[in-house]
Short mmCIF file of C-alpha atoms in Angstrom, two decimals:
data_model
loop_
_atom_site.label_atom_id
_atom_site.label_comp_id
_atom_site.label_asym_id
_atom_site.label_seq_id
_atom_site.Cartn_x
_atom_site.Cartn_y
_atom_site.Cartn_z
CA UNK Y 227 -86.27 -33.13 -40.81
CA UNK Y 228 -86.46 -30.26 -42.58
CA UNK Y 229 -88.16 -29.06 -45.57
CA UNK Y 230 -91.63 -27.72 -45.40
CA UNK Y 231 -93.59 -27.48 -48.26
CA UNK Y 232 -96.04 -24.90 -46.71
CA UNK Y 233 -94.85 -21.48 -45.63
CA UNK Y 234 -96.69 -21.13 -41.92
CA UNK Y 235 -99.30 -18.39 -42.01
CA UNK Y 236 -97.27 -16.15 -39.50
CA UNK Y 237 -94.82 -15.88 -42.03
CA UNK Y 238 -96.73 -13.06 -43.93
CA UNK Y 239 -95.77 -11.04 -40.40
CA UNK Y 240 -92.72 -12.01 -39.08
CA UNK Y 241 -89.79 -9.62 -38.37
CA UNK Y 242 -86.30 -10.80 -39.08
CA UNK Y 243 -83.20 -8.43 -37.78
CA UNK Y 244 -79.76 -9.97 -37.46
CA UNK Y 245 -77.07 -9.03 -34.40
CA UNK Y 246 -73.60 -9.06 -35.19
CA UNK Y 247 -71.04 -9.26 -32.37
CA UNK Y 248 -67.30 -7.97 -33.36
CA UNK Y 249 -64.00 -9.84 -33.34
CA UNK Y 250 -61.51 -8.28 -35.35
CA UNK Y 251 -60.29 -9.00 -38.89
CA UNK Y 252 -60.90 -12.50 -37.54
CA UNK Y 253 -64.73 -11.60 -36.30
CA UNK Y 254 -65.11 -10.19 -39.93
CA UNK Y 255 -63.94 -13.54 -41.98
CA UNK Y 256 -66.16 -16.20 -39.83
CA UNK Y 257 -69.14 -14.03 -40.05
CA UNK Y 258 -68.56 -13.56 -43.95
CA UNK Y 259 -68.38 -17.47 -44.32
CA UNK Y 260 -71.25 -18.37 -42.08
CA UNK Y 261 -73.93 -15.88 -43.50
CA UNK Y 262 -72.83 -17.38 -47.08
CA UNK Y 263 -73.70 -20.61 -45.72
CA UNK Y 264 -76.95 -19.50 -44.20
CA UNK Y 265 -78.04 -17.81 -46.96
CA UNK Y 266 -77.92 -20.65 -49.06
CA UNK Y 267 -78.90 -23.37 -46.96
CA UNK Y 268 -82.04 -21.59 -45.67
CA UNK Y 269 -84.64 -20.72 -48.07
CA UNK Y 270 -86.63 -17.58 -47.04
CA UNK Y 271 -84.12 -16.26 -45.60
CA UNK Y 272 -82.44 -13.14 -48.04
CA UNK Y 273 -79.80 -11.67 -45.24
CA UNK Y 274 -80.15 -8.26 -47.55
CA UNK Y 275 -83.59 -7.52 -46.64
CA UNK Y 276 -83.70 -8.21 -42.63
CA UNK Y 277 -86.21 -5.85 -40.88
CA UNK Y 278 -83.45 -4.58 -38.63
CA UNK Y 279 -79.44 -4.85 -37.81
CA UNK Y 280 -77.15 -4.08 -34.93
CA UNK Y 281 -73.54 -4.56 -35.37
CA UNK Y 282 -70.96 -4.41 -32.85
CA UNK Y 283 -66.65 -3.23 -34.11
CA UNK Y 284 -66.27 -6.15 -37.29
CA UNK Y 285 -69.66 -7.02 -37.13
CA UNK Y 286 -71.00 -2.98 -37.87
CA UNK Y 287 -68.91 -2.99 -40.91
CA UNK Y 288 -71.20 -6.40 -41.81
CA UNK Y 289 -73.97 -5.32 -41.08
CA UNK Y 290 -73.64 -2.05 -42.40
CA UNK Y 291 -72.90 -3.61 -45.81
CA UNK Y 292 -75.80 -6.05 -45.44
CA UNK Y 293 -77.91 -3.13 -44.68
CA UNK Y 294 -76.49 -1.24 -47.91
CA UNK Y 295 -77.37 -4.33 -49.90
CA UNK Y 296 -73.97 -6.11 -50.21
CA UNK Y 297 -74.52 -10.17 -50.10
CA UNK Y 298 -72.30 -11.83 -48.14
CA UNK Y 299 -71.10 -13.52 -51.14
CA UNK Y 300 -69.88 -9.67 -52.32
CA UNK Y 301 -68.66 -9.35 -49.53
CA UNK Y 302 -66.49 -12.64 -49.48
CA UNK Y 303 -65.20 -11.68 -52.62
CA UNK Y 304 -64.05 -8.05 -51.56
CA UNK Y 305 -62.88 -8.79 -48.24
CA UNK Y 306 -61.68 -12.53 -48.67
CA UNK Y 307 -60.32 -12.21 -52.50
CA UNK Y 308 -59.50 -9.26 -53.18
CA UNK Y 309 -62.14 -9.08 -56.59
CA UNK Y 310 -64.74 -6.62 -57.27
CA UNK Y 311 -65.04 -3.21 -57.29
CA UNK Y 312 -61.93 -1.46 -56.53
CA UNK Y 313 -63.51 0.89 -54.33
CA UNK Y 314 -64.97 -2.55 -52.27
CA UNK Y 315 -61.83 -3.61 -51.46
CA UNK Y 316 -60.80 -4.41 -48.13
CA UNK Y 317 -57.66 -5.62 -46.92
CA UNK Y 318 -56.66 -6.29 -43.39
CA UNK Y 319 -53.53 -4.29 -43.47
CA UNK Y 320 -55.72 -1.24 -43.78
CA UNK Y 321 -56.02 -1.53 -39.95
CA UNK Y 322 -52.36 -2.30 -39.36
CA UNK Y 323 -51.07 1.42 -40.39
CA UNK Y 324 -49.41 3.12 -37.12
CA UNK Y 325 -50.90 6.02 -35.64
CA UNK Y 326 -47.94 8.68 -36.39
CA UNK Y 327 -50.66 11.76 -35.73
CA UNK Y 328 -51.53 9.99 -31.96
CA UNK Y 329 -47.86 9.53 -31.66
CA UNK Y 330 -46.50 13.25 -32.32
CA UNK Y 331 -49.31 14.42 -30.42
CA UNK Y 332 -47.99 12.63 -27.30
CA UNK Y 333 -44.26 13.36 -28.14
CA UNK Y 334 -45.29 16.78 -28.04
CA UNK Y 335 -46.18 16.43 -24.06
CA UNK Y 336 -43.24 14.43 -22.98
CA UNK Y 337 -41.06 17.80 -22.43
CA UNK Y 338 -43.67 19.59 -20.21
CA UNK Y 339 -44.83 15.82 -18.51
CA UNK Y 340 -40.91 15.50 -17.67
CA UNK Y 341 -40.94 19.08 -16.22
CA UNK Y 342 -43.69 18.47 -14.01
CA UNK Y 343 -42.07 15.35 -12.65
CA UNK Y 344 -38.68 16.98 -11.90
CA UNK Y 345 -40.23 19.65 -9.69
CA UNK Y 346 -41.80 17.39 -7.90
CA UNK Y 347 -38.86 15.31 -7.38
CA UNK Y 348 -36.53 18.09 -6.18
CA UNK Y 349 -38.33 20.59 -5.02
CA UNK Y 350 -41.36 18.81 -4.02
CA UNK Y 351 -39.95 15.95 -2.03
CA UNK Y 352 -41.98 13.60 -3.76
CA UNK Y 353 -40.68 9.82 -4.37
CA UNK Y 354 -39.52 9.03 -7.46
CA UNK Y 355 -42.51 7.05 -8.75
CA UNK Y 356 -44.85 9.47 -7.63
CA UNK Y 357 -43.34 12.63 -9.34
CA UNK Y 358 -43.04 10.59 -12.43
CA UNK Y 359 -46.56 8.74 -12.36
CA UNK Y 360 -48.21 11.13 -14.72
CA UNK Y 361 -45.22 10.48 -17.56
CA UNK Y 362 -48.06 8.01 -18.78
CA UNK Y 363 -49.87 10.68 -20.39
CA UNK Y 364 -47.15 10.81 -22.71
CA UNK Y 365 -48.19 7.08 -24.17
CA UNK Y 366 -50.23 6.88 -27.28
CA UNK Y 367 -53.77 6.13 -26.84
CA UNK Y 368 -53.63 3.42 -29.64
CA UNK Y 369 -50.88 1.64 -31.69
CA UNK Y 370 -52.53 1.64 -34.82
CA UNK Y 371 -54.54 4.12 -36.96
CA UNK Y 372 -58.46 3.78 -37.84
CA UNK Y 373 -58.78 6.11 -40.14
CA UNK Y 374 -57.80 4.23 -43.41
CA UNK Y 375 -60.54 2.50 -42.12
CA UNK Y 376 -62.96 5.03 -42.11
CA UNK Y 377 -61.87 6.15 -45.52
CA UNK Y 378 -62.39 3.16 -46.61
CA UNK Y 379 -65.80 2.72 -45.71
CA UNK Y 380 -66.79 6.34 -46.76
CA UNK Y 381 -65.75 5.12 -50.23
CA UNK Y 382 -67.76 2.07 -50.05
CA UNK Y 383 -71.01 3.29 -49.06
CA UNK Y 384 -71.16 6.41 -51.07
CA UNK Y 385 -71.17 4.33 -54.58
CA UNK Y 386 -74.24 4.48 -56.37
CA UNK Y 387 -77.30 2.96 -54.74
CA UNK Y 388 -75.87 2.75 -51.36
CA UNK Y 389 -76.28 5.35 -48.30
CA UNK Y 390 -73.24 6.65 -46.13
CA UNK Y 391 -76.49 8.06 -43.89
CA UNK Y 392 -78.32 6.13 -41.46
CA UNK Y 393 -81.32 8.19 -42.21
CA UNK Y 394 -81.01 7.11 -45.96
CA UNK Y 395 -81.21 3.60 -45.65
CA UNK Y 396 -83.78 1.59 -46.33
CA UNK Y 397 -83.96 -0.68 -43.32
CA UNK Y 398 -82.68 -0.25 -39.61
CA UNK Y 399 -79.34 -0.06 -38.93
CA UNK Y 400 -77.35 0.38 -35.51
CA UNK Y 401 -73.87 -0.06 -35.12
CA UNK Y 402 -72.78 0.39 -30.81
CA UNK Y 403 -69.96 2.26 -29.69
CA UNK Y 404 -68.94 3.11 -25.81
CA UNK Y 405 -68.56 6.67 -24.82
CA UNK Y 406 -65.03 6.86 -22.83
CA UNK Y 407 -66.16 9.08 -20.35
CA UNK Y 408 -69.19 7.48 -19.29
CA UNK Y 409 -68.90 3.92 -19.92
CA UNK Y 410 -72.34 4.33 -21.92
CA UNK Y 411 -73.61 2.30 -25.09
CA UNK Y 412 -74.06 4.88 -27.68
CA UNK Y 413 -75.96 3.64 -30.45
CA UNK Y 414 -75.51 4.79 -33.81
CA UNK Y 415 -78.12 5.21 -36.35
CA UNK Y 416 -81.04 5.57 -33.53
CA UNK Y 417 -82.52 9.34 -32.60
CA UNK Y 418 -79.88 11.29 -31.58
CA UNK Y 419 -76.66 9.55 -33.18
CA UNK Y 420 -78.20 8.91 -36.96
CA UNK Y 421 -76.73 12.34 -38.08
CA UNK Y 422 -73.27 10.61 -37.54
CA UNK Y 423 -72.05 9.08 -40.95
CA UNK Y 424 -71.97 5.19 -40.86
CA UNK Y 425 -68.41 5.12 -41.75
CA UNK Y 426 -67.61 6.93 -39.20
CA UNK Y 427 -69.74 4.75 -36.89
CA UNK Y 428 -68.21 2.04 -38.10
CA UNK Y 429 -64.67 3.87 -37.01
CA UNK Y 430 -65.81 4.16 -33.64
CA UNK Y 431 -67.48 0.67 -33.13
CA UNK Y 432 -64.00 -0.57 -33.94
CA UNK Y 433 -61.86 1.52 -31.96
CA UNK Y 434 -60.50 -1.48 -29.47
CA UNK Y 435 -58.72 0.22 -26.51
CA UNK Y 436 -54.79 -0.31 -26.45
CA UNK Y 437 -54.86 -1.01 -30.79
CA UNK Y 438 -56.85 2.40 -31.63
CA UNK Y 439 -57.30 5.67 -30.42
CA UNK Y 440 -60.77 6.55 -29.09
CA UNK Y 441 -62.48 8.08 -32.29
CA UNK Y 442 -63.77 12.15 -31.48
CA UNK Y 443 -67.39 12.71 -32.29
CA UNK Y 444 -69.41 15.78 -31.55
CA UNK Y 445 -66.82 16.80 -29.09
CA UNK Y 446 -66.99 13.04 -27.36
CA UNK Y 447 -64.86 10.22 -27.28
CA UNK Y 448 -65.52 6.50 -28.26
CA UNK Y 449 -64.32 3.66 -28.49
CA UNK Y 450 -65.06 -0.44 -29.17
CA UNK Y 451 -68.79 -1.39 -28.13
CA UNK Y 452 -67.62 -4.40 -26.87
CA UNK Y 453 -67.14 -2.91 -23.91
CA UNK Y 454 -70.58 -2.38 -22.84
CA UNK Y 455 -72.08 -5.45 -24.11
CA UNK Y 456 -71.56 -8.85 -26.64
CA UNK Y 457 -74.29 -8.63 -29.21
CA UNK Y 458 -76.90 -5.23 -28.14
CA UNK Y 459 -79.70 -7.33 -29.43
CA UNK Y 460 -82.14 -4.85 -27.32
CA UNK Y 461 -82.09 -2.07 -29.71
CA UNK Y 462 -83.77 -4.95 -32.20
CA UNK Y 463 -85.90 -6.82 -29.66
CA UNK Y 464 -87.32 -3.80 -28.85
CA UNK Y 465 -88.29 -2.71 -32.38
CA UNK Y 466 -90.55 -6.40 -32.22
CA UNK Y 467 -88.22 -7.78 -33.95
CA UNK Y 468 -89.56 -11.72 -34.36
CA UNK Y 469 -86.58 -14.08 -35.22
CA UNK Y 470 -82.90 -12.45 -34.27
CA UNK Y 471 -80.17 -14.36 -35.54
CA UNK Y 472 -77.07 -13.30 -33.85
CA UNK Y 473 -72.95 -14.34 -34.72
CA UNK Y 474 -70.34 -14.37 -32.43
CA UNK Y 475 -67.40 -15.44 -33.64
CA UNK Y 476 -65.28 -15.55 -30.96
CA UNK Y 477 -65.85 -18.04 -28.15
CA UNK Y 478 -63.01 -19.58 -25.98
CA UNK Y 479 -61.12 -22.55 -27.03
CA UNK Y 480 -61.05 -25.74 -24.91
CA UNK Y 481 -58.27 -27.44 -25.47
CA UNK Y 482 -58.53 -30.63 -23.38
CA UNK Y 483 -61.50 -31.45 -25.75
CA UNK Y 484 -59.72 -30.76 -28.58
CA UNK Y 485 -58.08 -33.49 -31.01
CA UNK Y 486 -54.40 -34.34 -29.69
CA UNK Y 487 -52.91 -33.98 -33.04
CA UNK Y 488 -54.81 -31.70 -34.88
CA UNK Y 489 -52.89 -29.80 -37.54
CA UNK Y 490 -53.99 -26.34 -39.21
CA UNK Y 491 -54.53 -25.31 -42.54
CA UNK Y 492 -50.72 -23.56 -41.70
CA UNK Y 493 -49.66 -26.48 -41.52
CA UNK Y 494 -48.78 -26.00 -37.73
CA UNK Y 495 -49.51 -28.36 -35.00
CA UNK Y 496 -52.04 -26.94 -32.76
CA UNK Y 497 -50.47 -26.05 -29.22
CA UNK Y 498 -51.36 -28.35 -26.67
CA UNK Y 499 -51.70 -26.86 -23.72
CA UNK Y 500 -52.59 -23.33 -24.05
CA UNK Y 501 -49.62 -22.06 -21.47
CA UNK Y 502 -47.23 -22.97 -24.00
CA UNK Y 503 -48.67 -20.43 -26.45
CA UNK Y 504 -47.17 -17.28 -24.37
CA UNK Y 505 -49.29 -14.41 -23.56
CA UNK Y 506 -50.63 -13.75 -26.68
CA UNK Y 507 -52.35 -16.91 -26.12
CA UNK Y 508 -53.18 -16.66 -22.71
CA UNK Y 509 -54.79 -12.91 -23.40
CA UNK Y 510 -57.04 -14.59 -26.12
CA UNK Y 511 -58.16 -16.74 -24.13
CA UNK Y 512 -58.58 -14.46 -21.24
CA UNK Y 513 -60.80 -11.90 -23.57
CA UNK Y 514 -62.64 -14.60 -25.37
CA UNK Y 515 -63.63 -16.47 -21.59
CA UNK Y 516 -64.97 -12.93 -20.35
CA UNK Y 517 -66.80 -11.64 -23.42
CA UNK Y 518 -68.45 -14.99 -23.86
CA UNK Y 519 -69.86 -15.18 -20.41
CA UNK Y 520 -71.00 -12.13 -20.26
CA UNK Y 521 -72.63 -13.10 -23.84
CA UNK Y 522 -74.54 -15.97 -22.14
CA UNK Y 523 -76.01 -14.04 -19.57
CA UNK Y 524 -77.19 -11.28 -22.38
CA UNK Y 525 -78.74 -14.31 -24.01
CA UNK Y 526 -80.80 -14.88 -20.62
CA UNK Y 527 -82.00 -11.35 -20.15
CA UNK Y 528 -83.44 -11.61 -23.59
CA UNK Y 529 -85.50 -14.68 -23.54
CA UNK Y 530 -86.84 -13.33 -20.23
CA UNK Y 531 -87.14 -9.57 -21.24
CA UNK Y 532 -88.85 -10.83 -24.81
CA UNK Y 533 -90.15 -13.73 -24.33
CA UNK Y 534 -92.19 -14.02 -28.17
CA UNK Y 535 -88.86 -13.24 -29.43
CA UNK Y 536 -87.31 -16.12 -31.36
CA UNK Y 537 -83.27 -15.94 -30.72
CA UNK Y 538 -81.25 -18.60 -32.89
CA UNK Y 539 -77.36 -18.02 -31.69
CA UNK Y 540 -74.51 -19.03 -34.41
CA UNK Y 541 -70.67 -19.49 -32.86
CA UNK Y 542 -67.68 -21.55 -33.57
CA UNK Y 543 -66.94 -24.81 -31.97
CA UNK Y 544 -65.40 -24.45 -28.54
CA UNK Y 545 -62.78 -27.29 -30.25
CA UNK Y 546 -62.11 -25.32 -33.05
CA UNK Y 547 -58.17 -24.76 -33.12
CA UNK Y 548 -58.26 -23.43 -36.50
CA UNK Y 549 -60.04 -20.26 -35.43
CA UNK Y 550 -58.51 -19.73 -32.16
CA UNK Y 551 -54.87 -19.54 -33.39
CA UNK Y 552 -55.24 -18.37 -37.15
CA UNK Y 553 -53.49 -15.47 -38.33
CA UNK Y 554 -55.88 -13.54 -39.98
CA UNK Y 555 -53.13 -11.42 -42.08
CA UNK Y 556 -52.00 -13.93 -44.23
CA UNK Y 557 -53.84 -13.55 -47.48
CA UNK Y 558 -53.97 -17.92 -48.03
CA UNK Y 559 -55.03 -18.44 -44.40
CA UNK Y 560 -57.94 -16.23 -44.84
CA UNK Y 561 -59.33 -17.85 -47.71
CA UNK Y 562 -58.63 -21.25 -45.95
CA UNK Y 563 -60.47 -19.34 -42.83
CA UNK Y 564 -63.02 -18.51 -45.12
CA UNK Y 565 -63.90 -21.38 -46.36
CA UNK Y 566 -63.57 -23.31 -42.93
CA UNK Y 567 -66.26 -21.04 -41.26
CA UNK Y 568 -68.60 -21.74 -44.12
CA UNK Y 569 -68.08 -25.43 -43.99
CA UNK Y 570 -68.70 -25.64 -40.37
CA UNK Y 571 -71.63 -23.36 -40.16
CA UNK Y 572 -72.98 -25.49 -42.49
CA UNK Y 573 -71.94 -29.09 -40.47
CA UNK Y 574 -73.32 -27.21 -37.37
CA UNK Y 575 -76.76 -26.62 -39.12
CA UNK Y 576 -77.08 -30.10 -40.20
CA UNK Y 577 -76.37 -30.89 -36.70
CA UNK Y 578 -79.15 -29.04 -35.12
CA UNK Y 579 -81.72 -29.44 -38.43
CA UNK Y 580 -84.57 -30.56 -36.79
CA UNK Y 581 -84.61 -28.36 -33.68
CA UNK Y 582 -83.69 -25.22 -36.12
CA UNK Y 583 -86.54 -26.45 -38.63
CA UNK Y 584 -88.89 -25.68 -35.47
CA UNK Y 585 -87.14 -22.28 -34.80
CA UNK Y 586 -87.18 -21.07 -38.35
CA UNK Y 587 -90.61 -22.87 -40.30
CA UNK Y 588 -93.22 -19.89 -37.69
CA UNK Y 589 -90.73 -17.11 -39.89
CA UNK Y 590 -91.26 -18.70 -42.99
CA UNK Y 591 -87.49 -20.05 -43.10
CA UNK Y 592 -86.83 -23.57 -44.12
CA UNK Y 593 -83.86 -25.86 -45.43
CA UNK Y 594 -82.66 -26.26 -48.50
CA UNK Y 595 -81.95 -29.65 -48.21
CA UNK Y 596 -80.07 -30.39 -51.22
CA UNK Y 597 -78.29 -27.45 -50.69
CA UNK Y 598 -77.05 -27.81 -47.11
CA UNK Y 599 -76.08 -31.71 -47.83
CA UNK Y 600 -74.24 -31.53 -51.19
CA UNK Y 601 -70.73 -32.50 -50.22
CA UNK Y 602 -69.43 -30.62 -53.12
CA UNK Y 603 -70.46 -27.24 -52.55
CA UNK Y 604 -67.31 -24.69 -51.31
CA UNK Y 605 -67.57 -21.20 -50.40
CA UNK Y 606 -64.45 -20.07 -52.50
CA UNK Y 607 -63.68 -21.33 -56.13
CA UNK Y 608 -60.65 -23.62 -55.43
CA UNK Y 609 -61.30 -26.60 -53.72
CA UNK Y 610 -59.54 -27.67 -50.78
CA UNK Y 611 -58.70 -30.87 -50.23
CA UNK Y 612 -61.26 -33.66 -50.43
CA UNK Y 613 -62.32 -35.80 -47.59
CA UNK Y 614 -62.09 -39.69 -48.75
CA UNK Y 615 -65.59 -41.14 -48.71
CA UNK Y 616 -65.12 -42.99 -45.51
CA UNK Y 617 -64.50 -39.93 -43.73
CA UNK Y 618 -67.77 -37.88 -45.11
CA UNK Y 619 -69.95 -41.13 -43.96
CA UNK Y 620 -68.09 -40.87 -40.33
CA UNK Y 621 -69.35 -37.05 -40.23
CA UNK Y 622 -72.36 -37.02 -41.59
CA UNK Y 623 -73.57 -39.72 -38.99
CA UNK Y 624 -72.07 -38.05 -36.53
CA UNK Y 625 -74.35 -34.74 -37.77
CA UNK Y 626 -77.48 -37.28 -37.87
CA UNK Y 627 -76.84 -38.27 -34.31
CA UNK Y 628 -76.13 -34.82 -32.90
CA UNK Y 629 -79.31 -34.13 -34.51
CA UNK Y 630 -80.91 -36.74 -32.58
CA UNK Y 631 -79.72 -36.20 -29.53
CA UNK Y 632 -80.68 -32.39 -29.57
CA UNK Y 633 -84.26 -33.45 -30.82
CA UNK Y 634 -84.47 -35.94 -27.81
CA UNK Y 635 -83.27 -33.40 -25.16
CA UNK Y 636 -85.48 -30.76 -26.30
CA UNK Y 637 -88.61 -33.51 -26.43
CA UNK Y 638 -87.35 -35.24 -22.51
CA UNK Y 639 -87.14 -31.20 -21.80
#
């Protein structure tokens, strides 16, 4: 189990960087309550001082903080509750604000656009949908503005002692966009893209087609770095980066192994089948199914493309209802979000102890076991509600024998 009392001697020398994939307001919650967990269950382990960080839309904002010496606990109490530094604060509605400047700018095409199509309908001949196929052009480019956003994060990294520069900071720090025109990663913060202010990084990383407009840089457009890749864990691995830990936080839901009954912290019934959820649901799933996969494979490339690489993965349960349909706006559900990320980061390590004692003790990592098995311990200062004793025993054997069966695979392996 774990708990070394000896730090291994390669400890003295091993890199640590830390890959954050994105997810939305969503993305940005889990990976606040799982790196609270992992901080404090893992001793050796001070997610402030990794070697190296790549972030990818909610995950750049992360790790840009990390990498500007915010704890995740700072940041669970800017972006979760709403305490802090005024200047630190967060909300979610920042990114709901509608894009009014993408909007007139449009408008102002829609008279020549419907020129264009009438010519070609009457004098032109053309058919109808063909003169008016280019009336498109007229449609915003995104719904919702990211430049509170960007504000935002200008004001948070230029307090004292932290760095709106890439070239400032004291640690690595790259945070992926995708250039519109060529489909290409562009990586922020290496040679060649670290004159670009994080925030404004940050801006682009986030720019999801369809909810933002592509953000202009340099006379270039970007938008969401999703759309090249999951995690860009390369720009890390190939720094010799020893342990990456990477967090994806969204994975798709499988419902049919889900509990029948299972209620939410909304107090709403989980949906059955996933149909029956509309296309909201459906296009979650959908995006969640294709990002993972290609995920996966990523995963694959690396352990063959750096094989001395250690590569430690942390995601939600595929079961996990209460992620895939939460509503991340509500100010109660993200606390209760919060706090259920944390817990089950923290039920998943106990779950794979021994195998991630193995991972983690060459990097000079190790459990805190009293820690990571105190039933008591909560990420947010309310307590939700308590488990009755019989139910803790249930999970916790359940943990010891999930434990056991991932040690025995990995031994029969």
């Amino acid at each position: 189990m774990g708990g070394h009392d000896e730090r291994p001697p390669a400890a003295a020398t091993s890199r640590i960087g830390l890959a954050l994939a994105g997810g939305g307001p969503l993305g940005a919650i889990y990976e606040i309550g799982a790196l609270c967990a992992l901080e404090e269950s893992l001793t050796g382990l001070e997610l402030t001082q990794c070697d190296g960080y790549v972030g990818v839309s909610a995950g750049g904002f992360i790790a840009a903080a990390l990498a500007n010496g915010i704890t995740p606990r700072d940041l669970c109490r800017a972006f979760i509750e709403n305490e802090g530094a005024a200047d630190d604060i967060l909300h979610p509605g920042t990114l709901m604000r509608p894009a009014w400047g993408e909007y007139a700018r449009r408008v102002a095409k829609l008279p020549a656009l419907l020129a264009q199509a009438a010519w070609r309908y009457v004098v032109e001949r053309r058919s109808l949908l063909v003169a008016f196929e280019h009336i498109g052009r007229a449609l915003p480019a995104g719904l919702f503005s990211n430049h509170p956003l960007e504000a935002q994060m200008r004001r948070v990294f230029s307090a004292p002692g932290r760095s709106n520069d890439f070239r400032n900071l004291p640690r690595k720090l790259v945070l992926v966009a995708t250039d519109l025109d060529t489909g290409e990663a562009a990586p922020f913060g290496q040679p060649g893209f670290d004159h670009v202010p994080i925030s404004r990084a940050i801006q682009a990383s986030a720019a999801l087609p369809g909810l933002f407009p592509p953000v202009e840089i340099d006379g270039r457009h970007y938008v969401d770095g999703a759309l090249k890749k999951t995690l860009h864990a390369t720009v890390l691995l190939d720094e010799g980066i020893d342990l990456l830990i990477c967090l994806n936080p969204l994975v798709p839901f499988d419902a049919s192994a889900a509990p029948r009954h299972q209620v939410m912290s909304s107090g709403e019934e989980r949906i059955p089948r996933l149909v029956d959820g509309g296309l909201p649901v459906v296009l979650s799933q959908t995006f969640r199914s294709l990002i993972h996969s290609r995920l996966a494979l990523g995963l694959k490339g690396y352990e063959r493309s750096h094989p001395d690489a250690t590569i430690v993965l942390f995601e939600p349960d595929h079961r996990d209802a209460e992620l895939f349909l939460a509503n991340t706006f509500s100010y109660k559900q993200r606390r209760a979000l919060a706090e259920h990320a944390y817990q089950q980061t923290r039920h998943l390590l106990r779950s794979r102890r021994t195998a991630l004692a193995r991972q983690f003790a060459p990097h000079g990592i190790r459990f805190d076991d009293a820690a990571l098995d105190d039933p008591h311990r909560h990420l947010l200062g309310r307590r939700h509600a308590k488990r009755r004793p019989s139910a803790r025993a249930v999970r916790r054997l359940e943990e010891v024998l999930d434990d056991l069966d991932v040690a025995l695979g990995e031994f029969a392996a």
